[in-house]
């Protein structure tokens, strides 16, 4: 199976991914990933929505599986025989903010224990890292802010919503005044200053 990253938003499919998609005979992915890849999928290509990711091994051997963002950033890349990278939400966020990625660390909170992810974010920040959290729509920013107050951690909470889409917004807050998410598609960065 080939896993192709389709970027975090419209227009973020790489030239390599476009070329591979144009040659694909069978493409599978989430509705969002299929929408992002849609302009590059040929009319005679078999297209399917993945509803159960535990059954990917049942797909044809030459299947292309789409991953939003980059497949190796908490994505499906580990499952592929071949992986075509994509532009991740992390790359997009750090570029928009002009933050160097050298001290960045990824915290995967999407569909995982949110409290453990919050603790990991704060521990990494205390180590001098810049945590980038991939969140789910139920991630509680106020709970993260409460933990920051308890641990006396002062930093800026950067909320990145709908990265790559026309509705993209980036807002800033603190533990005392955390930013409020208006989208289900958001990520968080903890940084000094701003």
mmCIF file of C-alpha atoms in Angstrom, residues 27 29 34 107:
data_model
loop_
_atom_site.group_PDB
_atom_site.id
_atom_site.type_symbol
_atom_site.label_atom_id
_atom_site.label_comp_id
_atom_site.label_asym_id
_atom_site.label_seq_id
_atom_site.Cartn_x
_atom_site.Cartn_y
_atom_site.Cartn_z
ATOM 1 C CA UNK A 27 -7.627 5.569 -3.784
ATOM 2 C CA UNK A 29 -9.324 7.896 2.513
ATOM 3 C CA UNK A 34 -10.558 12.649 -0.583
ATOM 4 C CA UNK A 107 2.288 15.747 21.227
#
